[in-house]
Coordinates of C-alpha atoms and ligand atoms in Angstrom, one line a residue:
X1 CA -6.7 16.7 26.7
X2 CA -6.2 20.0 25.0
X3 CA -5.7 18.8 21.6
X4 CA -9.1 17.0 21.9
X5 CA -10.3 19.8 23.6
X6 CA -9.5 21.6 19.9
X7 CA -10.3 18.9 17.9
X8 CA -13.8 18.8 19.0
X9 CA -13.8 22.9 19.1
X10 CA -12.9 23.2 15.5
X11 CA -15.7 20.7 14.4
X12 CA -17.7 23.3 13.4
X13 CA -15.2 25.6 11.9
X14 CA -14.1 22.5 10.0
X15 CA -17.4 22.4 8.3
X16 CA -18.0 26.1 7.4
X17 CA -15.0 25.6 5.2
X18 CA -15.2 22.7 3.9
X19 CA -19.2 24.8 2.6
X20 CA -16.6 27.9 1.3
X21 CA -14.0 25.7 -0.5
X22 CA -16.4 23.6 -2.2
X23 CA -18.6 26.4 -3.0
X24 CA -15.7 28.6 -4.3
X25 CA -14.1 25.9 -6.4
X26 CA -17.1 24.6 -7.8
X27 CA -18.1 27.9 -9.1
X28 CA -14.7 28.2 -10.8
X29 CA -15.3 25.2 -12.5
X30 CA -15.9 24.6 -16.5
X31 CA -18.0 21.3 -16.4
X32 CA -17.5 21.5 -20.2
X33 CA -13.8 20.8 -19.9
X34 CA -14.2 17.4 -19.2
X35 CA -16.0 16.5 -22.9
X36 CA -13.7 19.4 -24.3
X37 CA -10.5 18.0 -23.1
X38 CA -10.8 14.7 -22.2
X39 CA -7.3 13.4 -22.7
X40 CA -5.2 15.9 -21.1
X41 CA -7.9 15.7 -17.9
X42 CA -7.2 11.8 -17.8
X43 CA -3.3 12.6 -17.3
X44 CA -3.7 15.0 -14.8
X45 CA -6.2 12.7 -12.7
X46 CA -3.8 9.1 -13.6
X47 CA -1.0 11.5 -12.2
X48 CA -3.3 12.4 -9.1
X49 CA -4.6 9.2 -8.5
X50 CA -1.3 7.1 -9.0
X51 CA 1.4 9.0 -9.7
X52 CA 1.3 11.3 -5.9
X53 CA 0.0 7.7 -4.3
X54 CA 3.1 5.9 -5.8
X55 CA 5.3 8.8 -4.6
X56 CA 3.1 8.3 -1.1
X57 CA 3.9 4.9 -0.8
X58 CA 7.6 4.5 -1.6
X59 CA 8.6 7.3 0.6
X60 CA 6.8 5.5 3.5
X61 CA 8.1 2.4 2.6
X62 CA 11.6 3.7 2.5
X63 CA 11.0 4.5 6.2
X64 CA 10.3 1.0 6.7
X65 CA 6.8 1.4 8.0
X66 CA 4.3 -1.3 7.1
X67 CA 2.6 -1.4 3.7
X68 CA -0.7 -0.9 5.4
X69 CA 0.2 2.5 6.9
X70 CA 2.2 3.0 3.8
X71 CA -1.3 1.9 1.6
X72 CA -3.4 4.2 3.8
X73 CA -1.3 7.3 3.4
X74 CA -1.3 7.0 -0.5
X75 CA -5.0 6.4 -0.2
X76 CA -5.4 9.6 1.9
X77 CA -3.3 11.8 -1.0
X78 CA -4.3 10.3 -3.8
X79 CA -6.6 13.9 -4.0
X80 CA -5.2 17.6 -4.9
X81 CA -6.5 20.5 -2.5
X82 CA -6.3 24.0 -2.2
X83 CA -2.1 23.9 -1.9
X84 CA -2.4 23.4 -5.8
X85 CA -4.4 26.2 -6.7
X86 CA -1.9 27.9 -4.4
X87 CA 0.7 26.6 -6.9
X88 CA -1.3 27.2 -10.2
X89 CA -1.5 30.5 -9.3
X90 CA 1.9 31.2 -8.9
X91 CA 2.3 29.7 -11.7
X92 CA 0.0 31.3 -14.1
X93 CA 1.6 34.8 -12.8
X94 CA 5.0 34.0 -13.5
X95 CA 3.9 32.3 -17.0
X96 CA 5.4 29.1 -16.0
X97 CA 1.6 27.3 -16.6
X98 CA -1.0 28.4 -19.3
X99 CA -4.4 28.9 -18.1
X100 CA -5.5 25.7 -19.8
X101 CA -2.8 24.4 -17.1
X102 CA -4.7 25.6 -14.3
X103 CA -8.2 24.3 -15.1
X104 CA -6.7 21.3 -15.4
X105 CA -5.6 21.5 -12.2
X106 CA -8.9 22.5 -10.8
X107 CA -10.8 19.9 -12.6
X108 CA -8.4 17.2 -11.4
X109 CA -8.8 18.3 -7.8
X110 CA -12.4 18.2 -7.7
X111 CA -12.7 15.0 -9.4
X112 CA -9.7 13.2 -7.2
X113 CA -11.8 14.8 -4.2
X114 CA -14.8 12.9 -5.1
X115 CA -13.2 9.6 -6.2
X116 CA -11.4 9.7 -3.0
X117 CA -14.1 7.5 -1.2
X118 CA -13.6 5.1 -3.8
X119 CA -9.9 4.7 -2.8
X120 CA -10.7 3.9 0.7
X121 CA -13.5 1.4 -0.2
X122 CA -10.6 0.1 -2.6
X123 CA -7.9 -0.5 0.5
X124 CA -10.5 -1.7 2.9
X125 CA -11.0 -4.6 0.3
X126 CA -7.6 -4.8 -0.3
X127 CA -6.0 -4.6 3.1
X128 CA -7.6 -7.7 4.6
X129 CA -6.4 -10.0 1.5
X130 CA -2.6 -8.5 1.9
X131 CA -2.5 -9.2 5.2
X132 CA -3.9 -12.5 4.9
X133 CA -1.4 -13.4 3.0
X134 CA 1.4 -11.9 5.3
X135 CA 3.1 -9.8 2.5
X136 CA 3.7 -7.3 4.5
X137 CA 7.3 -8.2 5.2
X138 CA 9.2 -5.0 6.0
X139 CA 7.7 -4.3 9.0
X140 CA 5.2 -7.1 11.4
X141 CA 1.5 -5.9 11.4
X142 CA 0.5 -4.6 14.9
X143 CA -1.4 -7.2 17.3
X144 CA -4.9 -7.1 16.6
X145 CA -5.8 -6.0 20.5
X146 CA -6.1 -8.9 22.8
X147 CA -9.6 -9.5 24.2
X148 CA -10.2 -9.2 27.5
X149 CA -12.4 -11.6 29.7
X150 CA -15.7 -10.4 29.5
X151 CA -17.1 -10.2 33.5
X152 CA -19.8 -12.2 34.6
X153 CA -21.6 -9.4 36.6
X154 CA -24.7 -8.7 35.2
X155 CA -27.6 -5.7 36.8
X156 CA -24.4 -4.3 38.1
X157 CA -22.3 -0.3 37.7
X158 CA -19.7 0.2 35.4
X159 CA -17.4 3.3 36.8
X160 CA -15.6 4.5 34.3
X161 CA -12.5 6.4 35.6
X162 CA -11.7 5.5 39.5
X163 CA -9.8 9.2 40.4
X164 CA -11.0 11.7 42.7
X165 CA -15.0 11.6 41.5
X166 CA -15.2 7.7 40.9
X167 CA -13.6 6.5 43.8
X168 CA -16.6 8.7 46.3
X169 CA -19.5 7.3 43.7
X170 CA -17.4 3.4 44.2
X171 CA -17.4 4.5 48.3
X172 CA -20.8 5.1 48.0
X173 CA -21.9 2.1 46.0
X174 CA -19.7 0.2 48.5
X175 CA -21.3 1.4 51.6
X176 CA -25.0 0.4 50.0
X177 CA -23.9 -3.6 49.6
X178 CA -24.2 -2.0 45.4
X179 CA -22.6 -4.1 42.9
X180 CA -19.5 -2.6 40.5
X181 CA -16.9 -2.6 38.5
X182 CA -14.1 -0.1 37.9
X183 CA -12.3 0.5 34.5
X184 CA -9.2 2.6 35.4
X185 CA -6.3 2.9 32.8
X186 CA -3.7 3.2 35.6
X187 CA -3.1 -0.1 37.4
X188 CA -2.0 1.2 40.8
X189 CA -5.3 3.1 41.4
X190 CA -7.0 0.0 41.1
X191 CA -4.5 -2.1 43.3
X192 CA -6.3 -1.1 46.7
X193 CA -9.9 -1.9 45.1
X194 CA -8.8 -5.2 44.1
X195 CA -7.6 -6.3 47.1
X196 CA -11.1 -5.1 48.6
X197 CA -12.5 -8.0 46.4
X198 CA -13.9 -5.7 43.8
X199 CA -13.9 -6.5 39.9
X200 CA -11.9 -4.4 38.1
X201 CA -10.2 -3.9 34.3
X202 CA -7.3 -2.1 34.0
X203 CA -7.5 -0.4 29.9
X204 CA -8.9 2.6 28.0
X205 CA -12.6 2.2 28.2
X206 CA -12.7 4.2 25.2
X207 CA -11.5 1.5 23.1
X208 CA -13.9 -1.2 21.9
X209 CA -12.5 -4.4 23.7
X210 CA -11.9 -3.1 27.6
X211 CA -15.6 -1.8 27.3
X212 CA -17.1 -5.0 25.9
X213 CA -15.1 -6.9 28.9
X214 CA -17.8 -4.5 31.0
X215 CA -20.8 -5.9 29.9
X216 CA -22.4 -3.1 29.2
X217 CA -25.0 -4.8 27.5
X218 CA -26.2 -6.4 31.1
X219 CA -25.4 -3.9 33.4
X220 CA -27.8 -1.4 34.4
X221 CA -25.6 2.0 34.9
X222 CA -23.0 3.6 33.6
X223 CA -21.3 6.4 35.5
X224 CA -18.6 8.2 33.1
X225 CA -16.1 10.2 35.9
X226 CA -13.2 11.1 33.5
X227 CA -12.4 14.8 33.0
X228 CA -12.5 14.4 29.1
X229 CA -15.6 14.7 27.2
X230 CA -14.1 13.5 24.0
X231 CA -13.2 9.9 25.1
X232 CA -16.4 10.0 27.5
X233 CA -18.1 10.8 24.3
X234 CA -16.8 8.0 22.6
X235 CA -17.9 5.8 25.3
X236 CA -21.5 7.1 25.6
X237 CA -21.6 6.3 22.2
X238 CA -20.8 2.4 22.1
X239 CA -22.4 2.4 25.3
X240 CA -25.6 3.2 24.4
X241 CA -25.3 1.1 21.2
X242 CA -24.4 -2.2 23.2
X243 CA -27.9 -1.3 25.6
X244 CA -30.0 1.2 24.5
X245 CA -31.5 1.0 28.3
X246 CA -28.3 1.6 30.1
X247 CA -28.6 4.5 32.6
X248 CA -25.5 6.7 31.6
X249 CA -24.3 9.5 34.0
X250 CA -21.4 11.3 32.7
X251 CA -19.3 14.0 34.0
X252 CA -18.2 17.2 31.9
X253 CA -16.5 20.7 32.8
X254 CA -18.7 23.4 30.3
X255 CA -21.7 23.3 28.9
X256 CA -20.5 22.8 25.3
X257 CA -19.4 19.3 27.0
X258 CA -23.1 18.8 28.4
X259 CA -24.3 19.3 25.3
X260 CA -22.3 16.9 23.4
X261 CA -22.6 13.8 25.9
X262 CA -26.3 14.3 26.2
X263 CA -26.6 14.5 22.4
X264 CA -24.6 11.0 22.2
X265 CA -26.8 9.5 24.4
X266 CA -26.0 10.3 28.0
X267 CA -28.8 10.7 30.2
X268 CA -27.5 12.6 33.0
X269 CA -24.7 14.4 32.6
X270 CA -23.1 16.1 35.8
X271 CA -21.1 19.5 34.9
X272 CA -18.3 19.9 38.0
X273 CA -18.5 23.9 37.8
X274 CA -21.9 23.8 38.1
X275 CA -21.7 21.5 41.4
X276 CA -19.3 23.6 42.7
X277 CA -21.1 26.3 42.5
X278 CA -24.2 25.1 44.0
X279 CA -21.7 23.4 47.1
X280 CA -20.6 27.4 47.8
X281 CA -24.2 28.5 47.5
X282 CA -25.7 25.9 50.3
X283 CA -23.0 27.1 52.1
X284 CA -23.9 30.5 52.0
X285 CA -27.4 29.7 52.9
X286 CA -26.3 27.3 56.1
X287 CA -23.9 30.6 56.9
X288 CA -25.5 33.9 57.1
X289 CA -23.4 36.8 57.3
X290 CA -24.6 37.7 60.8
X291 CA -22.8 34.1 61.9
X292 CA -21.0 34.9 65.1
X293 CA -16.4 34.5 63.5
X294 CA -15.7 32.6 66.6
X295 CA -18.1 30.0 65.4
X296 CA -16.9 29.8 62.1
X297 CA -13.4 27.3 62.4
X298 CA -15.4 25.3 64.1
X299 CA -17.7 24.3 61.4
X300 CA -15.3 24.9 58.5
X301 CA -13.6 21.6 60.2
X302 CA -16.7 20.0 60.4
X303 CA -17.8 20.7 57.1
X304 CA -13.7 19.6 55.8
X305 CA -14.5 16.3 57.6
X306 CA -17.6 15.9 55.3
Ligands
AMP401 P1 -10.1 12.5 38.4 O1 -10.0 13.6 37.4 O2 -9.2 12.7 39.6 O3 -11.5 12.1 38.8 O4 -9.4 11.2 37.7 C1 -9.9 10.7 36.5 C2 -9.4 9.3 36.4 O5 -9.9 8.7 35.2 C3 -7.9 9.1 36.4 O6 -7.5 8.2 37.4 C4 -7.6 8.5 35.0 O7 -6.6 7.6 35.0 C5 -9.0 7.9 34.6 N1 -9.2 7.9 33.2 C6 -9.1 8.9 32.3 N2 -9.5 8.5 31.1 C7 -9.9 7.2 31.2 C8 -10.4 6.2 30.2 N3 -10.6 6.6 29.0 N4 -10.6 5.0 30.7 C9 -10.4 4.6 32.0 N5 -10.0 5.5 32.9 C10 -9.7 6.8 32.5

């Protein structure tokens, strides 16, 4: 949870420098280099391109992963970054590279950068083929994930996490004759549901094929009651794709997490902190301060029995 919790903090950090770097480089670049030089700027990027992604590949290889991971990483550094200037600049100051070295260097990075797209369009047309044709022989592909049997229910709730907040909203649904279903990725809180005669799927609902097996598409809630926004994000967002009039209720912990479920497509979203708070406020109001102290065990069990 808390490296999601940075992941999704740093988004926006993230993006302020990617402004600064582009920016900054950019302005340091000659675009009259490329027609002046063009030979010496076709090494540089041939080196870029295929000599670091040859490098890439071989070295994963060697550690027998498969030649799809191994494909991927070369495809993910076949581009130069800011660790090069880094590098030309030590080099220019200790006259190991001539300054003709450097904008080479800076030229190559920002044209790698942008060719890099290409190289991913290029392995997602040439992944499928090699596979096909199971050449991948150090290492077996992983299992493409095994469907699961899509329920039958249909104008029914999809709880999404069956801990301490889904299991009351499941009691309650219970209690009302409500139709559900219970995606929990740990098999033993389910056990007791299932023996009720509830449906349930034991799996990540984050992930594609446990939330299809929902049918999301025909039911007509959603009620999101894990703790983390990022995968409840995730799941408000195919969610809402599969039925764009799904009722979603998610749960979050700060406001920043409000924000980002309802901008996914949640329409309710429930902050804990916030419900907590207004719990200790009612309870101020039902309990003046004048309350006579012999009174007050005596309703704190009642109110524990609640
Ligand atoms: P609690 O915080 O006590 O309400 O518990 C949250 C429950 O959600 C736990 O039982 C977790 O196993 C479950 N959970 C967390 N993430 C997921 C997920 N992505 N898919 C399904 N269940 C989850």
């Amino acid at each position: 949870p808390l490296s999601q919790r940075a992941a999704q903090e740093s988004l926006p950090l993230r993006d302020a420098f990617a402004v600064l770097f582009f920016v900054s480089a950019g302005m340091l670049f000659d675009p009259a280099s490329i027609i002046r030089e063009p030979w010496p700027l076709l090494a540089t990027l041939f080196i870029i391109l295929f000599g670091k992604s040859l490098a890439a590949f071989l070295i994963v290889v060697a550690f027998r992963h498969p030649a799809s991971t191994a494909l991927t990483i070369s495809a993910s550094l076949a581009q130069i970054g800011e660790f090069s200037f880094i590098l030309a600049e030590i080099g220019g100051a200790t006259n190991l590279l001539p300054k003709a070295g450097r904008d080479l260097i800076l030229a190559g990075a920002i044209i790698s950068i942008m060719l890099n797209p290409l190289m991913f369009a290029a392995l997602d047309w040439l992944l499928p083929r090699l596979e096909r044709r199971r050449a991948d022989v150090l290492a077996p592909a992983a299992p493409p994930p095994a469907e699961i049997r899509v329920t039958q229910l249909t104008e029914h709730t999809i709880i999404v996490g069956y801990g301490r907040v889904g299991r009351l909203v499941g009691e309650a649904l219970q209690q009302r004759g409500q139709t559900f279903l219970a995606v929990e990725t740990s098999e033993d809180i389910l056990k007791q549901l299932k023996d009720a005669g509830v449906e349930t799927i034991v799996g990540n609902a984050a992930r594609g094929n446990v939330l299809r097996a929902t049918n999301p598409a025909g039911a007509h809630t959603l009620v999101i009651a894990i703790p983390e926004a990022f995968e409840a994000g995730q799941i408000v967002e195919q969610a809402r794709a599969a039925n764009p009039g799904l009722r979603i209720v998610a749960r979050a912990h700060s406001d920043a997490e409000v924000d980002h479920l309802r901008s996914l497509g949640a329409d309710v979203v429930i902050m804990g902190e916030r419900e907590i708070a207004r719990g200790m406020i009612e309870e101020l109001d039902r309990r003046p301060p004048d309350t006579a102290p012999e009174l007050a065990p005596q309703r704190d069990a009642e109110r524990a029995q609640v």
